[in-house]
GROMACS .gro file of C-alpha atoms in nm:
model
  202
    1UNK     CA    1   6.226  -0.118  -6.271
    2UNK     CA    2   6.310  -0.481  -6.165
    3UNK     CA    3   6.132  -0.561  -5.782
    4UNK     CA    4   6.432  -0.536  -5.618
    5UNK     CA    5   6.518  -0.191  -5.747
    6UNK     CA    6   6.116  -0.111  -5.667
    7UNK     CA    7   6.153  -0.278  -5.314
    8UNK     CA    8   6.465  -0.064  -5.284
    9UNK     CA    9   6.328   0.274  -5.385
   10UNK     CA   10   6.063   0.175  -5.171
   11UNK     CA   11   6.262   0.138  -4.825
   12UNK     CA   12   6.450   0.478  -4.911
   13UNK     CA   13   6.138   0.655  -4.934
   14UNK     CA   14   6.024   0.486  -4.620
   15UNK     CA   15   6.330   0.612  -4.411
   16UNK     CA   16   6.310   0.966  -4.586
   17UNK     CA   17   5.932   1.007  -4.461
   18UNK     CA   18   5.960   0.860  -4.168
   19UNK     CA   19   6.265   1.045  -4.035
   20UNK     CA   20   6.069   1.387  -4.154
   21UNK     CA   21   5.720   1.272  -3.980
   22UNK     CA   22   5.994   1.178  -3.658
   23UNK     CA   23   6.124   1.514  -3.670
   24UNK     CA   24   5.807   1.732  -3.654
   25UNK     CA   25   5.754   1.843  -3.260
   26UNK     CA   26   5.498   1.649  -3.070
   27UNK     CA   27   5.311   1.941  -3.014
   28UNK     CA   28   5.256   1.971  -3.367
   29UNK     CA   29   5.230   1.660  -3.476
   30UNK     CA   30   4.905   1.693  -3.177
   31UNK     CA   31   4.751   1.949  -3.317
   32UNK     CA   32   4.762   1.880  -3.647
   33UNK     CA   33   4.643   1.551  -3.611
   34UNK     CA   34   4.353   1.627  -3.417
   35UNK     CA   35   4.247   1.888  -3.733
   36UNK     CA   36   4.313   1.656  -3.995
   37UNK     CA   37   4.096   1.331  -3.802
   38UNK     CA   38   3.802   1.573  -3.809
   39UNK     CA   39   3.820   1.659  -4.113
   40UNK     CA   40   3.735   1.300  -4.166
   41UNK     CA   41   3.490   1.279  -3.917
   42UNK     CA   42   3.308   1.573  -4.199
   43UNK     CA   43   3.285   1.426  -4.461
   44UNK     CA   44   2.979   1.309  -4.605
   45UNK     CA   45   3.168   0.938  -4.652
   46UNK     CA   46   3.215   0.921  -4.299
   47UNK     CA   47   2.858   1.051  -4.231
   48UNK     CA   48   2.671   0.814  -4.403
   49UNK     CA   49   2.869   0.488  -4.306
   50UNK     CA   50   2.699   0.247  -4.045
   51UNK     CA   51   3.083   0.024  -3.993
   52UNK     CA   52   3.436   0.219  -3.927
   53UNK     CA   53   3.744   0.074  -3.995
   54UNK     CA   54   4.037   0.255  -3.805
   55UNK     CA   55   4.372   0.178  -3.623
   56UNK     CA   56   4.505   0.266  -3.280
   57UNK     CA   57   4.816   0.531  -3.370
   58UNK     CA   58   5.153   0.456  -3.234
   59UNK     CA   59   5.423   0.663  -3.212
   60UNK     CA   60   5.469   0.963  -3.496
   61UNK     CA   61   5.152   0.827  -3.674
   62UNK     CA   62   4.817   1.060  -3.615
   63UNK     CA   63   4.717   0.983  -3.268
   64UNK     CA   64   4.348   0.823  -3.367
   65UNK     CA   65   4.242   0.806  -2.970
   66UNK     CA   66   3.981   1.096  -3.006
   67UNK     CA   67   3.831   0.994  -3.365
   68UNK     CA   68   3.784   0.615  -3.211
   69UNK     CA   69   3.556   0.727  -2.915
   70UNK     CA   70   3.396   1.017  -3.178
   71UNK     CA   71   3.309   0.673  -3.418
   72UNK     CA   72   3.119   0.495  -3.124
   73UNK     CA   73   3.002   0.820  -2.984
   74UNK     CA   74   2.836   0.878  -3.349
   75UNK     CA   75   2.673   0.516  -3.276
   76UNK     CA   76   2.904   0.313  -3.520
   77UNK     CA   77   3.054   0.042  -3.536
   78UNK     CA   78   3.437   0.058  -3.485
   79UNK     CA   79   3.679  -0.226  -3.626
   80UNK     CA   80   3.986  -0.232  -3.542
   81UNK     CA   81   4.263  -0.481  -3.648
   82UNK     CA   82   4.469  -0.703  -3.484
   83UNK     CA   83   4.779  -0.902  -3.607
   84UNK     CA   84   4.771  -1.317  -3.662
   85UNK     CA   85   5.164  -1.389  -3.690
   86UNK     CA   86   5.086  -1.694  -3.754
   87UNK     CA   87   4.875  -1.669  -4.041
   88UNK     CA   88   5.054  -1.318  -4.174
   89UNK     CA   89   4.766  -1.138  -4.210
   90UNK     CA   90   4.521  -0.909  -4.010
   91UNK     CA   91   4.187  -1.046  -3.835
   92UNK     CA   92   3.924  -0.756  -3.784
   93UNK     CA   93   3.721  -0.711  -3.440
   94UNK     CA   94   3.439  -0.514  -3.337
   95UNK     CA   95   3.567  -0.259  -3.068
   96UNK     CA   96   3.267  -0.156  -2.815
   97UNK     CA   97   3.453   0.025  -2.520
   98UNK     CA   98   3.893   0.135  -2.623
   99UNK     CA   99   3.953   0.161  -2.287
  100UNK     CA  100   3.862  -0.194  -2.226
  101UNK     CA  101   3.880  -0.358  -2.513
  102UNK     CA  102   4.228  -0.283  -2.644
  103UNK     CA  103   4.603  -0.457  -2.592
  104UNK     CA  104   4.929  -0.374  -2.634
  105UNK     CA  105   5.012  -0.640  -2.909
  106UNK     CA  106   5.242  -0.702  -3.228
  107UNK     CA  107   5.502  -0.416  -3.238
  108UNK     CA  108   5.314  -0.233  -2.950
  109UNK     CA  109   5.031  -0.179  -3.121
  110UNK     CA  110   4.720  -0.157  -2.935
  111UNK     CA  111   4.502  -0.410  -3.080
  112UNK     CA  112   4.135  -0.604  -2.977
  113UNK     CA  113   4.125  -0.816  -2.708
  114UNK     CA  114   4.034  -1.192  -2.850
  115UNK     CA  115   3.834  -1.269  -2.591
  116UNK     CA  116   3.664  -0.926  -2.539
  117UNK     CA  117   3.616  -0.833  -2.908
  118UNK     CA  118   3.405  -1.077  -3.186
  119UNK     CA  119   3.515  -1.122  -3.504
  120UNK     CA  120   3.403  -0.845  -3.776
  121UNK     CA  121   3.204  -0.895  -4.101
  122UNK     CA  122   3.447  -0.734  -4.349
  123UNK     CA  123   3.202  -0.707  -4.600
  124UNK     CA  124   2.989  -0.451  -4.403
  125UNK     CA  125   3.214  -0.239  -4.371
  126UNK     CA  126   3.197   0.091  -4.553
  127UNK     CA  127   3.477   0.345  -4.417
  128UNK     CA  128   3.799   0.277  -4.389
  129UNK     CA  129   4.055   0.486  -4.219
  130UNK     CA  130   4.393   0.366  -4.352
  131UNK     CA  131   4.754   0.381  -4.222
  132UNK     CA  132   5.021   0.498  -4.409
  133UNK     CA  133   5.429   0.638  -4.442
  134UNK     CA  134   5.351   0.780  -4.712
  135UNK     CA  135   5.112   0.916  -4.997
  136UNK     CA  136   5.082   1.066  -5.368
  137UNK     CA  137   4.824   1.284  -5.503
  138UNK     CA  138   4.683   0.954  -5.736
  139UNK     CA  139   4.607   0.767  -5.452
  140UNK     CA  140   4.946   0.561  -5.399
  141UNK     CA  141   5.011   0.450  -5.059
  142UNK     CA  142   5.344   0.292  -4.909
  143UNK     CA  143   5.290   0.091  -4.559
  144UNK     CA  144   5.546  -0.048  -4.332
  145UNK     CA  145   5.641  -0.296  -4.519
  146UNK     CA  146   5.475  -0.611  -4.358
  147UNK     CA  147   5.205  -0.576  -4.638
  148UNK     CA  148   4.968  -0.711  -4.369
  149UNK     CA  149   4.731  -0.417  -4.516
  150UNK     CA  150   4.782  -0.467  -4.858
  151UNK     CA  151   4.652  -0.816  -4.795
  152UNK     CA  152   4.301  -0.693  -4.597
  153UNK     CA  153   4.260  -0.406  -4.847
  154UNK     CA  154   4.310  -0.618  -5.176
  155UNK     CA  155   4.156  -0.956  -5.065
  156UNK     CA  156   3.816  -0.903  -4.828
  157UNK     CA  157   3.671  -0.562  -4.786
  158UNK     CA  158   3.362  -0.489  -5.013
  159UNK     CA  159   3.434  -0.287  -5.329
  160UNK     CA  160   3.164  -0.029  -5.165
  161UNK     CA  161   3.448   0.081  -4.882
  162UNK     CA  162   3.552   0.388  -4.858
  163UNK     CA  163   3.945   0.417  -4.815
  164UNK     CA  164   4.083   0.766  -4.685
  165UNK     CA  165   4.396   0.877  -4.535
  166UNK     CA  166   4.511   1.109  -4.264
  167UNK     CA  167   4.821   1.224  -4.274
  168UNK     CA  168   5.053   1.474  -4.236
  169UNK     CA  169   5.147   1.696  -4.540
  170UNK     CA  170   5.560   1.635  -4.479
  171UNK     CA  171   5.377   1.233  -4.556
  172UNK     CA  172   5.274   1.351  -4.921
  173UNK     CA  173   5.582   1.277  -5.241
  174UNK     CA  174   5.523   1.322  -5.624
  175UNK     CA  175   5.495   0.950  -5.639
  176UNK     CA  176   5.500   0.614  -5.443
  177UNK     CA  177   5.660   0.316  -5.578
  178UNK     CA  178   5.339   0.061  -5.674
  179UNK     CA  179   5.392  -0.289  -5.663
  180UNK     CA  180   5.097  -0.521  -5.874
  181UNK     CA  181   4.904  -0.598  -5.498
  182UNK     CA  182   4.919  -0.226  -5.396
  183UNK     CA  183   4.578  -0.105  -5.382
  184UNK     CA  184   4.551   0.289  -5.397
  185UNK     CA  185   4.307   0.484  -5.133
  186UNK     CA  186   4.060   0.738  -5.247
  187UNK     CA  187   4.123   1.034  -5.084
  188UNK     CA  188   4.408   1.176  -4.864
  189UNK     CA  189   4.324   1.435  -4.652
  190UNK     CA  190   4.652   1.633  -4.495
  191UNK     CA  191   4.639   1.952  -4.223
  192UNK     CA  192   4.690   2.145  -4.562
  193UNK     CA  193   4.435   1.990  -4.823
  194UNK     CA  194   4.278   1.743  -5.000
  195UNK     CA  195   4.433   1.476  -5.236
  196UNK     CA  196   4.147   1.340  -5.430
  197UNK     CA  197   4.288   1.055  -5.686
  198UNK     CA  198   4.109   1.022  -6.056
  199UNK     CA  199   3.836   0.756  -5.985
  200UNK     CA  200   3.976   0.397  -5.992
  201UNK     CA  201   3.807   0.030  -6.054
  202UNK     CA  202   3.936  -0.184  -5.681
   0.00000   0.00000   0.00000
């Protein structure tokens, strides 16, 4: 497959997911986000990591409000990123207090406040939660298309990071287009189970 037909396949699949994630009720979508983000708060991963990597959720995405205060109310640091247009990439800041410390940015996006926030050391981080349209069960993730995350998860955490998904099950196909700089995640966790990819060399 050339990369136009792989860029192709990839924006059908984007539509396709994203109009079924649209379509599920918001009461739902609630509910079964709330299950799935503590089942990430269990696991052992989570558990044992001293820095958190999330994202503020925006519209059909898992609404991440209640796993953000549960990081800092576990006494962790929370990262959260924020967009540099300029540069095309994402900058990472150390979130103390979401009520405070976050601003509607790029796309709506609530993201760090500059001048509230400092700058995050990337390589001490050791969780990840990642955003996603959609999954497969060997770890292949398709974004939104900026590739603003394929950049941060390919180019500057530490190897030792653990990358995990929430998402909802109507999110999971038989396979995701992968592109050379698409990095896969190692575990997806849905309101209905667990994908848990073949271990994989980042």
């Amino acid at each position: 497959m050339s990369v136009t037909e792989l860029r192709e396949a990839k924006r059908h699949l984007r539509a396709a997911v994203l109009g079924r994630r649209d379509a599920m009720s918001a009461g739902h979508r609630e509910a079964m986000g709330g299950a799935i983000l503590r089942e990430v708060a269990a696991l052992s991963e989570y558990r044992r990591a001293n820095a958190i990597m999330a994202y503020a959720g925006i519209g059909s995405e898992l609404q991440t409000d209640e796993f953000l205060r549960h990081v800092l109310g576990d006494g962790k640091v929370l990262l959260l990123p924020r967009v540099n247009r300029e540069k095309k990439l994402l900058e990472v800041y150390e979130v103390r207090d979401t009520a405070r410390d976050l601003v509607a940015g790029t796309w709506g996006i609530r993201e760090p406040a500059p001048n509230l926030c400092p700058l995050a050391d990337l390589g001490a981080v050791d969780f990840v939660l990642v955003p996603g349209v959609a999954f497969d069960p060997a770890g292949g993730r398709l974004g939104y298309g900026a590739g603003f995350y394929d950049g941060l998860l390919s180019g500057t955490l530490s190897s030792h990071a653990r990358l995990v998904a929430g998402a909802f099950e109507t999110q999971v196909v038989e396979k995701v287009p992968r592109e050379e700089h698409d990095v896969p995640i190692h575990l997806v966790i849905t309101e209905a189970r667990h994908y848990l990819p073949e271990p994989f060399e980042r």
